[in-house]
């Protein structure tokens, strides 16, 4: 059901409905091949998509894509789209960057072997490079950020011998059981509505407080029963929620006081720079997790630990780290992922490319801000490095809860579909735009022009 925050009441809802219907009809008529594939998929794929989140695309059926390169995506009906979604971050590198394609081909043509359950020289280099970027010396690999988070939470519980982990309200760290929890109406934790088949009620494993609420965090950590805090240094999955000045330092201090480990999940905040927020803000987490873009979209994720944490992990005589104890997987650290990660880190997610990406996100934000002002929309735009996002509220949200209250499903669909119908693809679950090395100023200006047209129509 569409939700309507107070600030969006200034929008003429009747007009919005008419425009949304028009955009739905246009999408349906201009994408016959996607519609046909979607029809066929209803009989071969559960819910008609290979992964349930793909069902969240705007329109009556999902867009099927044929190919993608750089920041361009071609759909099966032949439309060329400027891609600001970039696989929700997995293609922050741009689609199929030449350096990675070349490294993968070289590996396959010259060495061969996709996965062997043996380490490669590339893995050693990737560990060193991640260590340089994030300031943590010891790394292991996973295939998804979800798995990296799952495994570090296990490792933290193991060494800490504590019952709880703590996350922030409306976080997303992948489909990790302990994190699918939120602050309930009475301020205490509750399982997120819609949580699919949890093994146990996550309130038995997890404490949850609002981002930027140091009093609540302090109270939650005081009993010294929390093994680790798992956080994004800047929340990104409920819109961008920035830490208030001093918040991240205070989180570190509260963790130290209570003997709690601190994990920074940099999977999305990698947009902040080559070492995510950890490097950009000079943070000192005990563990870092990162995934998605680090091998340009070839499945690969990683977690890094401090020397002390490394010692504690390896010192536990009870822990089965090498067999079926619950961390690791046969495909993790495979040769293909490691080769792709090495090329990505050495040649794609580089300082010069970030300079370009951040400058374009700044240009994008300025374009959006100008439209917001021109049409006096009660909206705003925030930026985290190469990521920019507009929100349907005028006041900067301080927490996940405040940001959640500003959502507007109907307006979301209208914006996403209108942009898509005009050649701009944005992330279905966010109003975020990501810049990659191939994004150009002309692409950003095209977005600004389309955004101006769409918001103008909404206002007239
Ligand atoms: C912060 C964060 N961590 C972890 C994940 C999980 O990533 P994956 O779906 O690749 O496992 C996501 C996914 O959006 C994320 O945003």
Short mmCIF file of C-alpha atoms and ligand atoms in Angstrom, two decimals, residues 88 144-146 149 172-174 232 237 265 267-268 292, ligand 1:
data_model
loop_
_atom_site.label_atom_id
_atom_site.label_comp_id
_atom_site.label_asym_id
_atom_site.label_seq_id
_atom_site.Cartn_x
_atom_site.Cartn_y
_atom_site.Cartn_z
CA UNK A 88 22.75 -1.82 -6.69
CA UNK A 144 28.57 -12.50 -1.17
CA UNK A 145 28.52 -9.75 1.41
CA UNK A 146 25.70 -11.66 3.06
CA UNK A 149 28.53 -10.80 7.40
CA UNK A 172 20.33 -4.05 5.71
CA UNK A 173 23.35 -6.33 5.74
CA UNK A 174 22.08 -8.99 3.36
CA UNK A 232 27.34 0.72 7.96
CA UNK A 237 19.71 1.02 2.64
CA UNK A 265 30.06 -3.24 6.63
CA UNK A 267 29.60 -3.07 0.96
CA UNK A 268 27.69 0.08 -0.06
CA UNK A 292 29.49 -6.54 -4.45
C1 LIG B 1 25.38 -2.92 3.44
C2 LIG B 1 25.12 -4.23 2.78
N1 LIG B 1 25.71 -5.34 3.24
C3 LIG B 1 25.50 -6.53 2.69
C4 LIG B 1 24.66 -6.67 1.62
C5 LIG B 1 24.43 -8.02 1.01
O1 LIG B 1 25.02 -8.09 -0.23
P1 LIG B 1 24.74 -9.39 -1.14
O2 LIG B 1 23.32 -9.28 -1.55
O3 LIG B 1 25.67 -9.22 -2.29
O4 LIG B 1 25.03 -10.57 -0.30
C6 LIG B 1 24.01 -5.56 1.10
C7 LIG B 1 23.09 -5.68 -0.04
O5 LIG B 1 22.48 -4.76 -0.51
C8 LIG B 1 24.25 -4.30 1.69
O6 LIG B 1 23.65 -3.21 1.24
#
